Coordinates of C-alpha atoms in Angstrom, one line a residue:
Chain A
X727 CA 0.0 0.0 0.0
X728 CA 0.9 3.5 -1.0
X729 CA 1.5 6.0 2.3
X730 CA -2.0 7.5 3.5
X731 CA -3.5 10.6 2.4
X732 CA -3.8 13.5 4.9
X733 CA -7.8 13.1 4.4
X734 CA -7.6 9.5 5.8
X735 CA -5.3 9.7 8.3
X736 CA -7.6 12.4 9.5
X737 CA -10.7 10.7 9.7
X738 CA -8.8 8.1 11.0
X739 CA -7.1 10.1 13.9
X740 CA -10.5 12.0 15.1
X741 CA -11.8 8.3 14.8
X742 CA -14.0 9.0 12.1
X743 CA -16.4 6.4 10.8
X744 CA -14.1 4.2 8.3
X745 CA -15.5 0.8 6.5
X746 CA -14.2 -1.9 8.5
X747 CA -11.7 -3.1 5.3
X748 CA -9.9 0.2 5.0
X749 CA -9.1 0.2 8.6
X750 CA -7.3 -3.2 8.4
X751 CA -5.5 -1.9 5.7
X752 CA -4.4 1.4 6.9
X753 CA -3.6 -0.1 10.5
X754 CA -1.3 -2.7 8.6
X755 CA 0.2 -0.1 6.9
X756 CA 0.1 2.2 10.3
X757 CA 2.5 -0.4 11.3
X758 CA 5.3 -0.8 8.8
X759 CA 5.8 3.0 8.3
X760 CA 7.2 4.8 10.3
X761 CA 6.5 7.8 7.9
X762 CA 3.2 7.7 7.9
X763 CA 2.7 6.9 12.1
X764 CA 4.6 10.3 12.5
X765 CA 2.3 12.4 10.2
X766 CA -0.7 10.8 12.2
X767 CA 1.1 11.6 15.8
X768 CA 1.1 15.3 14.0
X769 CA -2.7 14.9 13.1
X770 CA -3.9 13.6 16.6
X771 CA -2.0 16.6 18.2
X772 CA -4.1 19.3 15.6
X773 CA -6.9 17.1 17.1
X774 CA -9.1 20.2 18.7
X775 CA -10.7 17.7 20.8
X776 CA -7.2 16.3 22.3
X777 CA -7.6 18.8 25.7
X778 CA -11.0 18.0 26.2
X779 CA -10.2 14.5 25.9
X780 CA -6.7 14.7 27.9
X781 CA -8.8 16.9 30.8
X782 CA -11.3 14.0 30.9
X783 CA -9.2 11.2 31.3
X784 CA -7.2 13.1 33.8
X785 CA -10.9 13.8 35.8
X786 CA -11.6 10.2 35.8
X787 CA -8.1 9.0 37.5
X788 CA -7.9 11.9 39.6
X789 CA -10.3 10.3 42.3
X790 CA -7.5 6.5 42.4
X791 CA -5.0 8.8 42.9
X792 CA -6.5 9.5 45.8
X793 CA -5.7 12.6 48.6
X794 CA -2.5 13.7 49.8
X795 CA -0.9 13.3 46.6
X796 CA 0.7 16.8 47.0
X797 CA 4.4 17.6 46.9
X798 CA 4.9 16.1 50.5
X799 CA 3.7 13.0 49.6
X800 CA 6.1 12.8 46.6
X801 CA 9.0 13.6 48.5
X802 CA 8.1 11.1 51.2
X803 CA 7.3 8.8 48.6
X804 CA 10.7 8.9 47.1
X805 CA 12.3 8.9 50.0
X806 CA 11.4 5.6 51.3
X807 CA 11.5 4.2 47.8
X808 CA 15.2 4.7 47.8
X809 CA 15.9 3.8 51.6
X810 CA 14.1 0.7 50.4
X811 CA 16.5 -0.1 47.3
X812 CA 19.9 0.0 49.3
X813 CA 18.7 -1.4 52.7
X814 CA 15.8 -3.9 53.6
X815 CA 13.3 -2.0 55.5
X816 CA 13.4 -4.3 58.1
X817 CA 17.0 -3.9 59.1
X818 CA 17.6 -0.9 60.9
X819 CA 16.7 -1.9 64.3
X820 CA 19.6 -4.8 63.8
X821 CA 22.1 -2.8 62.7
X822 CA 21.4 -0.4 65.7
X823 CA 21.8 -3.3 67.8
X824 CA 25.2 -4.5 65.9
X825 CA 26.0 -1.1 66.8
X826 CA 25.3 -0.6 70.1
X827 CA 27.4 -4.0 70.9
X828 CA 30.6 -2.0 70.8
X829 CA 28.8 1.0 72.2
X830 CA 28.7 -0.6 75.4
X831 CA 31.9 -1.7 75.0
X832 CA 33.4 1.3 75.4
X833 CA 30.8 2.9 78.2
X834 CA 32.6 -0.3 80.1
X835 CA 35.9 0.8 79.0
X836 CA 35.8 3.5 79.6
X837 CA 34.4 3.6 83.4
X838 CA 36.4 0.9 84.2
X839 CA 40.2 0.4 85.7
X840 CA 43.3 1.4 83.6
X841 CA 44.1 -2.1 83.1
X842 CA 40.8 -2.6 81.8
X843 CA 41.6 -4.8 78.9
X844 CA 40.9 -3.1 75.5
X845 CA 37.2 -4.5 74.6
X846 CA 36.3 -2.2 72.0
X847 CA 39.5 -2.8 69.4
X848 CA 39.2 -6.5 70.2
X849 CA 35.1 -6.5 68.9
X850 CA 35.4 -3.4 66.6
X851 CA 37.0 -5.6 63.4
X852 CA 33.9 -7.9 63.7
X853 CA 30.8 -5.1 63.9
X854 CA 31.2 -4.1 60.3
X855 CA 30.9 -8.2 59.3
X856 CA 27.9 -8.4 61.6
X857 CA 26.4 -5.9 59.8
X858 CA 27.0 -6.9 56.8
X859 CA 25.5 -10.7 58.0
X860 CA 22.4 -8.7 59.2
X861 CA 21.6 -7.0 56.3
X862 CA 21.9 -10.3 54.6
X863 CA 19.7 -12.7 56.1
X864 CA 16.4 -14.9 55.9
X865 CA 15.3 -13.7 59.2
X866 CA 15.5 -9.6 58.7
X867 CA 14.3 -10.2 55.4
X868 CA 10.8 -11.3 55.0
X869 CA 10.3 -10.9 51.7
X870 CA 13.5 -12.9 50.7
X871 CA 11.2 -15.5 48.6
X872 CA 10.1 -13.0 46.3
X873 CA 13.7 -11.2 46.3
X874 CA 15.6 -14.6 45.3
X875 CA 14.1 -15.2 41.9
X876 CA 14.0 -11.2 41.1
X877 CA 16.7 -10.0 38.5
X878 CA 18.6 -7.7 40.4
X879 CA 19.3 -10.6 43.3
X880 CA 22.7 -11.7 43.4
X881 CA 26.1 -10.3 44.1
X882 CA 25.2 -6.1 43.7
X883 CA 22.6 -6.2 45.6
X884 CA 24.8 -7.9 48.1
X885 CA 27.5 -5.4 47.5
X886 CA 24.5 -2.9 48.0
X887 CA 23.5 -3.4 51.4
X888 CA 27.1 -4.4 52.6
X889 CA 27.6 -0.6 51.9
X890 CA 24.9 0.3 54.3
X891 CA 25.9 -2.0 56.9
X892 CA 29.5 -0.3 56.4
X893 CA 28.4 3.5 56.2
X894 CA 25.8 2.6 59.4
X895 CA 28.3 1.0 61.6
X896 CA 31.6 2.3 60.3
X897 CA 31.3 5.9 61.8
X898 CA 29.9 5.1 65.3
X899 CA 32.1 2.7 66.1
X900 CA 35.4 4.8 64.7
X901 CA 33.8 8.0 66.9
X902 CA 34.0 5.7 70.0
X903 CA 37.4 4.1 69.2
X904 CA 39.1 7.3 69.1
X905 CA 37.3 8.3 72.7
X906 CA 39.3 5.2 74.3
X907 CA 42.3 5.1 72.3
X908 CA 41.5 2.6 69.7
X909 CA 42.6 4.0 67.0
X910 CA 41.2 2.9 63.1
X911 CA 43.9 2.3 61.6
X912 CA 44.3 -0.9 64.1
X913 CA 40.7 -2.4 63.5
X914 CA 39.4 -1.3 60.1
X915 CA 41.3 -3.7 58.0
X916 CA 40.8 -6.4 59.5
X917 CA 36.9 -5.6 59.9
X918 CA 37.4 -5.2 56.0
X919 CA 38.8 -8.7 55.7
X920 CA 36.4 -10.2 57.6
X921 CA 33.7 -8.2 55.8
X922 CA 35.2 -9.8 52.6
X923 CA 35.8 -13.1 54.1
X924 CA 32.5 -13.7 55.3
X925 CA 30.9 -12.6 51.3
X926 CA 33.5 -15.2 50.4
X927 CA 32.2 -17.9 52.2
X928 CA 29.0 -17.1 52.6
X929 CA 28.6 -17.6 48.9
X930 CA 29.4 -21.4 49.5
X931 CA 28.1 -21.9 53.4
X932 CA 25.6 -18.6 53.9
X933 CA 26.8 -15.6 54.9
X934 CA 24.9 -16.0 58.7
X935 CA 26.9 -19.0 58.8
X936 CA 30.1 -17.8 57.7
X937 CA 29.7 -14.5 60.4
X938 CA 29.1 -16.8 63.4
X939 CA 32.0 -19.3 62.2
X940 CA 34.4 -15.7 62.1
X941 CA 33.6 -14.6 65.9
X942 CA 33.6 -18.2 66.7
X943 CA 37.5 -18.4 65.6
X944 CA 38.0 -14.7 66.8
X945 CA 36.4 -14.8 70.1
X946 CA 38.2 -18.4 70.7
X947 CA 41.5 -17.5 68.7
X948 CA 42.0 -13.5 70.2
X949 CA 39.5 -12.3 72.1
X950 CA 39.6 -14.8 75.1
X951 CA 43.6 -15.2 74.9
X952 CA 44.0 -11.4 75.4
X953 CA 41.8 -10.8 77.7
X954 CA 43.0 -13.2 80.4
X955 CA 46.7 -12.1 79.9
X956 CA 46.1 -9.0 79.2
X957 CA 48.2 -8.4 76.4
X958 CA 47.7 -6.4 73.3
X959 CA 46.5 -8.6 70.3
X960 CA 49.4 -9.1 68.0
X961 CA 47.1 -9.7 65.1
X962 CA 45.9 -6.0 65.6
X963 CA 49.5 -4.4 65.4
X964 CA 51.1 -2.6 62.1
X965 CA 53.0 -5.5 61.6
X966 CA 49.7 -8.1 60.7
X967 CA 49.0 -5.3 57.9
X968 CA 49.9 -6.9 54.7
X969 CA 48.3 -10.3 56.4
X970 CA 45.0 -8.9 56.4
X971 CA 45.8 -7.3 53.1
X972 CA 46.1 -10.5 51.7
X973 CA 43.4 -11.9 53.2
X974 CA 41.0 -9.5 51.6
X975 CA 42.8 -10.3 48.2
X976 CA 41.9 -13.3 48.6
X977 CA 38.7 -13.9 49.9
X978 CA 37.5 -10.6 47.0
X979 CA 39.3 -13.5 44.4
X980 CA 36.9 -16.2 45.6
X981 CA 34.2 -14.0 46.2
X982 CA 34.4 -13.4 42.1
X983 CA 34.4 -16.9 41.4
X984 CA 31.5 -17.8 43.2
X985 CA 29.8 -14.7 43.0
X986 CA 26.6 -17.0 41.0
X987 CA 26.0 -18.4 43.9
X988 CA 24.2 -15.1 45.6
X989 CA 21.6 -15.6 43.0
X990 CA 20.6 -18.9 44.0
X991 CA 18.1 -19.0 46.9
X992 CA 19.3 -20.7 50.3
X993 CA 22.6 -21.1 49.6
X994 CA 24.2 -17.6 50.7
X995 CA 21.8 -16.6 53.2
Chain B
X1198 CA 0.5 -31.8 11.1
X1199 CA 1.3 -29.0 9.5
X1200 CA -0.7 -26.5 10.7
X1201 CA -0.4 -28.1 14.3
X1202 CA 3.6 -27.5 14.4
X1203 CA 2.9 -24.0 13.0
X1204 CA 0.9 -23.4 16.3
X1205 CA 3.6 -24.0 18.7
X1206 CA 5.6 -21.7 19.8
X1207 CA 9.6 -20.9 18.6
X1208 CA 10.7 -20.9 22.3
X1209 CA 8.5 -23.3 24.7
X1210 CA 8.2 -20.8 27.9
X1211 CA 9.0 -24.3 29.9
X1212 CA 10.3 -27.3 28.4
X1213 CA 11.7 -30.2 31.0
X1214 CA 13.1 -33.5 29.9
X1215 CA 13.5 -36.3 32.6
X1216 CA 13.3 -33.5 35.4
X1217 CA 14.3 -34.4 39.0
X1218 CA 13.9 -32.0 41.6
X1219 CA 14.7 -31.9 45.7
X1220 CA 13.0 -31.2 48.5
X1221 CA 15.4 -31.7 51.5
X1222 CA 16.6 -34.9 50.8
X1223 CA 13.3 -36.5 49.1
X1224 CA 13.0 -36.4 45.5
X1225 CA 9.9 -34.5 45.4
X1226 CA 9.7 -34.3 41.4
X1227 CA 10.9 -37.4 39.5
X1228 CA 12.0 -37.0 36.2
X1229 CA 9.4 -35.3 34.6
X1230 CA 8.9 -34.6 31.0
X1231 CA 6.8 -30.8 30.3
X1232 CA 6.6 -28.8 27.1
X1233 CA 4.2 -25.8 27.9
X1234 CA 3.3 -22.8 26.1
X1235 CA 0.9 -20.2 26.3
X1236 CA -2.0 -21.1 28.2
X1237 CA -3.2 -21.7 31.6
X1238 CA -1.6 -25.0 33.3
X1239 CA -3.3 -26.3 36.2
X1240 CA -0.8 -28.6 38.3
X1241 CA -2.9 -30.7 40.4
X1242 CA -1.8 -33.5 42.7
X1243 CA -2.3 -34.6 46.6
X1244 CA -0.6 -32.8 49.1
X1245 CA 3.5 -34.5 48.9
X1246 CA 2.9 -34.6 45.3
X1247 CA 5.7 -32.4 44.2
X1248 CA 3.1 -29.4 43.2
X1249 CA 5.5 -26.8 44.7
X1250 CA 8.6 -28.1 44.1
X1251 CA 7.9 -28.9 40.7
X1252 CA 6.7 -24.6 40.6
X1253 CA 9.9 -23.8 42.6
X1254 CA 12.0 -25.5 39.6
X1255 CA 9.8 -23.2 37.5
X1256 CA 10.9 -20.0 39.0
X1257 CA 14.3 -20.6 39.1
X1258 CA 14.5 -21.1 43.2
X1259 CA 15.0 -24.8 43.1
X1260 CA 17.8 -26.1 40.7
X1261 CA 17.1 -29.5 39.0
X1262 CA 18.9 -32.5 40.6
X1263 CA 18.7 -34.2 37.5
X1264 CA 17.7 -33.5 34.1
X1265 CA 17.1 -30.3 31.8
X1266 CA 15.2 -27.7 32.1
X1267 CA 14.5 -24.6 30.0
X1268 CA 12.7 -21.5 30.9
X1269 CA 12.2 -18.7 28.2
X1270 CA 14.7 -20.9 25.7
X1271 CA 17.4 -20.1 28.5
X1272 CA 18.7 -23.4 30.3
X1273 CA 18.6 -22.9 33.9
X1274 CA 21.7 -23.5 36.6
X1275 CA 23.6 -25.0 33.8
X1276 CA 25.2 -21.9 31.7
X1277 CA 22.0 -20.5 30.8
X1278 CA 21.5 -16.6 31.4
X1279 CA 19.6 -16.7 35.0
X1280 CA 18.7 -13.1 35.1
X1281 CA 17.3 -13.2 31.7
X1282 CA 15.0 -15.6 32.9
X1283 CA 13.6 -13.7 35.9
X1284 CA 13.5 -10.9 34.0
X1285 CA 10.5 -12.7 32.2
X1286 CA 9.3 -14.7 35.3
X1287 CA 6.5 -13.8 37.7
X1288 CA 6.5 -15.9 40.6
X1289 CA 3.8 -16.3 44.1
X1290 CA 5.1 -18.6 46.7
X1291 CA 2.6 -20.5 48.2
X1292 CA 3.5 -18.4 51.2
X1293 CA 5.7 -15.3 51.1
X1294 CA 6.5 -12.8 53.4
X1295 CA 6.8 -8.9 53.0
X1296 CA 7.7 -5.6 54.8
X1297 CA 4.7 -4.8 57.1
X1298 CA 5.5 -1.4 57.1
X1299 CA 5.3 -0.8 53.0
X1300 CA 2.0 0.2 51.3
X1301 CA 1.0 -2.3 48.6
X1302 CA 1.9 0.7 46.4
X1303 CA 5.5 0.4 48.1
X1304 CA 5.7 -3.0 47.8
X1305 CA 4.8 -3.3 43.9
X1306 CA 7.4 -0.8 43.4
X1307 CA 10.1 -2.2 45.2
X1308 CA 9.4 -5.6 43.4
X1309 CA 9.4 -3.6 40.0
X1310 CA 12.7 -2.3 40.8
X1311 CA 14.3 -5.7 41.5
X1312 CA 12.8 -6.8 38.4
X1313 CA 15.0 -4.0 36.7
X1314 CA 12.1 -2.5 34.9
X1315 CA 13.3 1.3 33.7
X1316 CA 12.7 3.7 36.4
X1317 CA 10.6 5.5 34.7
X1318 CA 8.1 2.8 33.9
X1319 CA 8.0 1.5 37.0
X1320 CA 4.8 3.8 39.2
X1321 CA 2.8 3.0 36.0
X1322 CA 3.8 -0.5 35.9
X1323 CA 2.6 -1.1 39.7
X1324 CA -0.5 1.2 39.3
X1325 CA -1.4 -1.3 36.6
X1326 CA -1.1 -4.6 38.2
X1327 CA -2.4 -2.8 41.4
X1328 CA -5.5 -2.2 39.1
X1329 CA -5.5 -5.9 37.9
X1330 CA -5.7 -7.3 41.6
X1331 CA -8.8 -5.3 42.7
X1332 CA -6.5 -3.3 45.3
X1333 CA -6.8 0.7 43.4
X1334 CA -8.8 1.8 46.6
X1335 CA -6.0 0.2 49.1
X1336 CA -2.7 1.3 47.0
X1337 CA -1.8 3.6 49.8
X1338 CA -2.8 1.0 52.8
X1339 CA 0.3 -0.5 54.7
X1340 CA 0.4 -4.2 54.6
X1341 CA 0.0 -4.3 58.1
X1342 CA -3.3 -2.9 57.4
X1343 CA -4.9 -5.9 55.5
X1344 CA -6.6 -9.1 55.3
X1345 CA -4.6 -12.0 54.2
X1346 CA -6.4 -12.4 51.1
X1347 CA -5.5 -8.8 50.0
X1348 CA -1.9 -9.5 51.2
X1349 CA -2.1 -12.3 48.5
X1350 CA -4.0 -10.1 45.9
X1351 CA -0.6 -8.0 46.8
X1352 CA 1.7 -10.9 46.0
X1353 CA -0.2 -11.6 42.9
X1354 CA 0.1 -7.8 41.6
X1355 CA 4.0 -7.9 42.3
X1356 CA 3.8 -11.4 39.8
X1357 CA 2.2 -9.5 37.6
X1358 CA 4.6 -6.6 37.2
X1359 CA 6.2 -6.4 33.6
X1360 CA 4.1 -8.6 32.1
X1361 CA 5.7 -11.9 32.4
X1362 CA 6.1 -14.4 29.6
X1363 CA 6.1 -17.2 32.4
X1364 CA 3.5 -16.7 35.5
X1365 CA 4.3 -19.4 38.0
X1366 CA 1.9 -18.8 40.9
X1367 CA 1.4 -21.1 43.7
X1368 CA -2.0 -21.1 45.0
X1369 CA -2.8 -17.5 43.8
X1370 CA -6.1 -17.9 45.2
X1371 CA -5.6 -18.9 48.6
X1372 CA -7.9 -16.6 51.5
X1373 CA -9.5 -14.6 48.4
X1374 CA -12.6 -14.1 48.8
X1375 CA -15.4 -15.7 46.2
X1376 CA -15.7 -12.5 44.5
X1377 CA -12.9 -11.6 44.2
X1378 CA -11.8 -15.4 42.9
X1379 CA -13.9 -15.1 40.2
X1380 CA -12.0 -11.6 38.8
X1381 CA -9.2 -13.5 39.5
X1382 CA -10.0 -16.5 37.4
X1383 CA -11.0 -13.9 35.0
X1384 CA -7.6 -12.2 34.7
X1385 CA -5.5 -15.7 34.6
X1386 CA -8.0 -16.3 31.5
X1387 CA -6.8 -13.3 30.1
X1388 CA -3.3 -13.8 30.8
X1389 CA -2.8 -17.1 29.8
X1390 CA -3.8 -15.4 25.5
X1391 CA -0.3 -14.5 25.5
X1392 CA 1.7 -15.7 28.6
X1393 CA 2.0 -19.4 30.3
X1394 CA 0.4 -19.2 33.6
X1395 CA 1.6 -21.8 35.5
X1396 CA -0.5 -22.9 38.8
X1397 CA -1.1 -25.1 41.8
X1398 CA -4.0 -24.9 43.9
X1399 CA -6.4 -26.8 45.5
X1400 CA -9.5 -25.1 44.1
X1401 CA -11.4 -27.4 41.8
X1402 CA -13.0 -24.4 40.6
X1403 CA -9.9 -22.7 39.8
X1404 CA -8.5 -25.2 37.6
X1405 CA -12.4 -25.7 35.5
X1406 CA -12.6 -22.1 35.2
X1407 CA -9.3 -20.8 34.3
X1408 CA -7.4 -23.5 33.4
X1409 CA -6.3 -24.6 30.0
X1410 CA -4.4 -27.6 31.0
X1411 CA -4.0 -30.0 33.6
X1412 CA -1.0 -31.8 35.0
X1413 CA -1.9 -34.5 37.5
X1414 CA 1.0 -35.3 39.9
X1415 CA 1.8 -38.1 41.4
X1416 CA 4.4 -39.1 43.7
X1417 CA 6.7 -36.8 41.8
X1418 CA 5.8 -38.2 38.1
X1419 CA 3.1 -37.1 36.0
X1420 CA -0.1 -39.4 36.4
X1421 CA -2.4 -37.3 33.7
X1422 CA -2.0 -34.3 31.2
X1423 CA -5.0 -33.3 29.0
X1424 CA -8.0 -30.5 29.3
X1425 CA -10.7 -30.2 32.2
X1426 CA -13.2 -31.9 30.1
X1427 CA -10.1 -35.0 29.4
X1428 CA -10.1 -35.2 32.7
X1429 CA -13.6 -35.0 33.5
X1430 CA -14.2 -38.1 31.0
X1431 CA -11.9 -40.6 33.1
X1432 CA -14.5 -39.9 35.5
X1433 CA -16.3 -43.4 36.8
X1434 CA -19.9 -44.2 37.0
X1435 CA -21.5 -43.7 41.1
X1436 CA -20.1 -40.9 43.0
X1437 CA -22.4 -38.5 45.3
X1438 CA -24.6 -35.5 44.1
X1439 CA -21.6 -33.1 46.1
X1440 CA -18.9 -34.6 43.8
X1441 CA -18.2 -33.3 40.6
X1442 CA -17.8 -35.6 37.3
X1443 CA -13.9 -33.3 37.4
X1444 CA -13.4 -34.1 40.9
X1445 CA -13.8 -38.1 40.2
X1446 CA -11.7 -37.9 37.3
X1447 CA -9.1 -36.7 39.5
X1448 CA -9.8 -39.2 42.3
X1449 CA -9.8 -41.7 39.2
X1450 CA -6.2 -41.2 37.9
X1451 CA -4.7 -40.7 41.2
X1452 CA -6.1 -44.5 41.4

């Protein structure tokens, strides 16, 4: 068929009485040409009926959506639609509680004697993984069924909420630190590398697993060795640094290879 | 023959050959062969019979323990591009949970956006499938807020979003009201024109009034596969005026 006169696609755009055939034929065409789809986009715009039209499909959806859709509403809207998309909504009361952990570590460290053994650098490397373990978990996600088979599960949004657990849990616990001496620089890599270790794992083993298996080790392996002879944990010194660097090299390595495994449901939580 | 072949499909939305599938330890599906296209599948079966196993396979949450399985003309767990599969996939669990605090309006959303749709698309996407459900006048409700059968006219509008070329839904009508089954029935109808609409349920009605297709399982294999009416006709003579000729069918190749 030849392209359609400006008569016909007028008629046809103010939806104008046409025989049944010629519609078949000038839809058809409607859809090959892209020409011809463009002239009638042209024609339904010079439609001086379009406004009243427009105003009355815009009265008739007015009432769904509903009051208190001003600018308030939007902004609220938005708001919690992007809280939503980096951390589960149901999180934040258990990262407040990973956080006050070494909160109360330091109150206690801080009111007791100077001998007081150092509490808060011994627990500070493993807040940030317990975060992390949190945010990633059948239990503080209810709606984890429906999130397993979605497109977007899987290693980012992993990554994506082990940023929140890092930017909610990082700062508090570095403020405190520095009010008792425990400086960053002693904790925060190897709270990295455990962050990364327990991704690593938890790809194979789940990452709930993996966390309680990491302060197993560190609570058996550090924690109760320096705190009944009082000595400063040699794994936190300068010296363990490119130890822990290692450790995260590795464990980001495996965490690559089995990275898959996040997308499958029951495996890594 | 010819005409038949040009009916089918290019790309089966499911095809499984000799499909095995896990449940704990038990092998709950047992090597199953299933070619299905557009259309609305009924899987039937006593409870134990591998019904939601056999959909959790289908949506890509169970892998297959033995066998091959296709969804969308994607292999699944064996090379085949997961996350182009779920990007065509609408799944309901047969029970789900969700964030009590969210509005249904929320919750669609948030789905849409783990399905990747574009940003933009996505508030008219979940107005949409909000529509579809019956749930316009509770949009802005919390979840909290409603009865369970809303919550799963919820889950069923977050299926819905993007319009799936594979609906998996496991017992989509479960605490629904009669009413409201019916539009239900009515929209699975319409869905299954263009999309394969996968589900289980327990609801005789369900399967004679939307369904297309019906897969009887048993112990984990297939005991039947043919229309309402096919099934229907295997019913025996006797039964009770409160049993349905479709209801002894069923009773008759679970035999």
């Amino acid at each position: 068929m030849s392209c359609i006169s400006d008569d016909l696609l007028a008629r046809y755009a103010t939806g104008d009485d046409l025989p049944e055939e010629t519609l078949w034929v000038l839809e058809a065409h409607l859809e090959t040409c892209p020409e011809c789809r463009a002239r009638m986009a042209v024609a339904i715009e010079a439609d001086p009926e379009l406004p009243a039209l427009v105003e009355s499909i815009r009265l008739e959806i007015a009432p769904r959506l509903g009051p208190g859709r001003g600018r308030l509403w939007q902004a609220r809207h938005r708001l919690r639609r992007t809280l939503a998309r980096w951390a589960v909504p149901a999180i934040l009361p258990w990262l407040a509680m990973t956080v006050a952990v070494p909160l109360a570590a330091t109150l206690l460290e801080a009111a007791g004697p100077d001998d007081m053994p150092p509490l808060l650098l011994l627990i500070a490397p493993l807040v940030p993984m317990l975060g992390v373990a949190v945010s990633w978990n059948r239990w503080t996600d209810p709606a984890h069924a429906l999130v397993a088979v979605a497109p977007r599960s899987g290693l980012p949004l992993v990554l994506r909420r082990t940023l929140v657990a890092l930017l909610v849990t990082l700062p508090p616990v570095a403020l405190a630190g520095l009010a008792v001496g425990a400086s960053p620089a002693r904790w925060l890599l190897p709270g990295l590398a455990f962050t990364t270790v327990v991704l690593a794992v938890g790809a194979l083993a789940g990452v709930t697993r993996a966390a309680i298996g990491v302060t197993v080790l560190w609570s058996l392996g550090v924690i109760l060795p320096t705190l009944s002879d009082l000595t400063d944990p040699v794994l936190l010194d300068a010296a363990a640094t490119p130890g822990w660097l290692a450790v995260i090299v590795c464990a980001a390595a495996a965490l690559t290879r089995f990275r898959y495994r996040f997308q499958l449901e029951g495996t890594s939580r | 023959m010819r005409a038949i072949e040009e009916e089918r499909p290019l790309v089966w939305p499911v095809k499984a050959e000799g499909l095995s599938v896990r449940a704990g330890r038990r092998l709950a599906v047992d090597g199953i062969d299933l070619d299905l296209g557009p259309g609305v599948h009924g899987v039937l079966g006593p409870n134990g019979a591998g019904k939601t196993t056999l959909l959790r396979a289908l949506a890509t949450v169970q892998p297959p323990a033995a066998g091959t399985l296709e969804l969308i003309g994607q292999a699944v767990h064996d090379g085949g591009d997961l996350r182009a599969v779920r990007r065509g996939l609408g799944y309901l669990p047969q029970a789900f949970g969700y964030y009590k605090r969210f509005t249904v309006r929320e919750f669609v959303e948030y789905l849409a956006w783990l399905k990747e749709l574009p940003a933009h698309d996505i508030p008219a996407a979940a107005q949409r499938a909000i529509d579809q459900v019956g749930l316009t006048a509770r949009a802005d409700d919390k979840l909290r807020t409603l009865s369970g059968g809303m919550v799963r006219r919820a889950g069923l509008a977050q299926a819905l979003i993007g319009d799936p070329a594979l609906l998996i839904l496991d017992e989509p009508t479960a605490g629904v009201d009669p009413g409201q089954r019916q539009e239900l029935r009515t929209l699975l109808r319409g869905l299954g024109r263009t999309a394969c609409v996968v589900i289980a349920t327990h609801v005789v009605e369900d399967v004679a009034a939307a369904c297309t297709d019906l897969i009887v399982l048993s112990e984990g294999k297939v005991a039947f596969r043919g229309t309402p009416d096919e099934l229907a006709a295997r019913a025996g003579d006797g039964g009770d005026e409160l049993t349905s000729t479709f209801e002894r069918g069923y009773v008759e190749v679970l035999r």
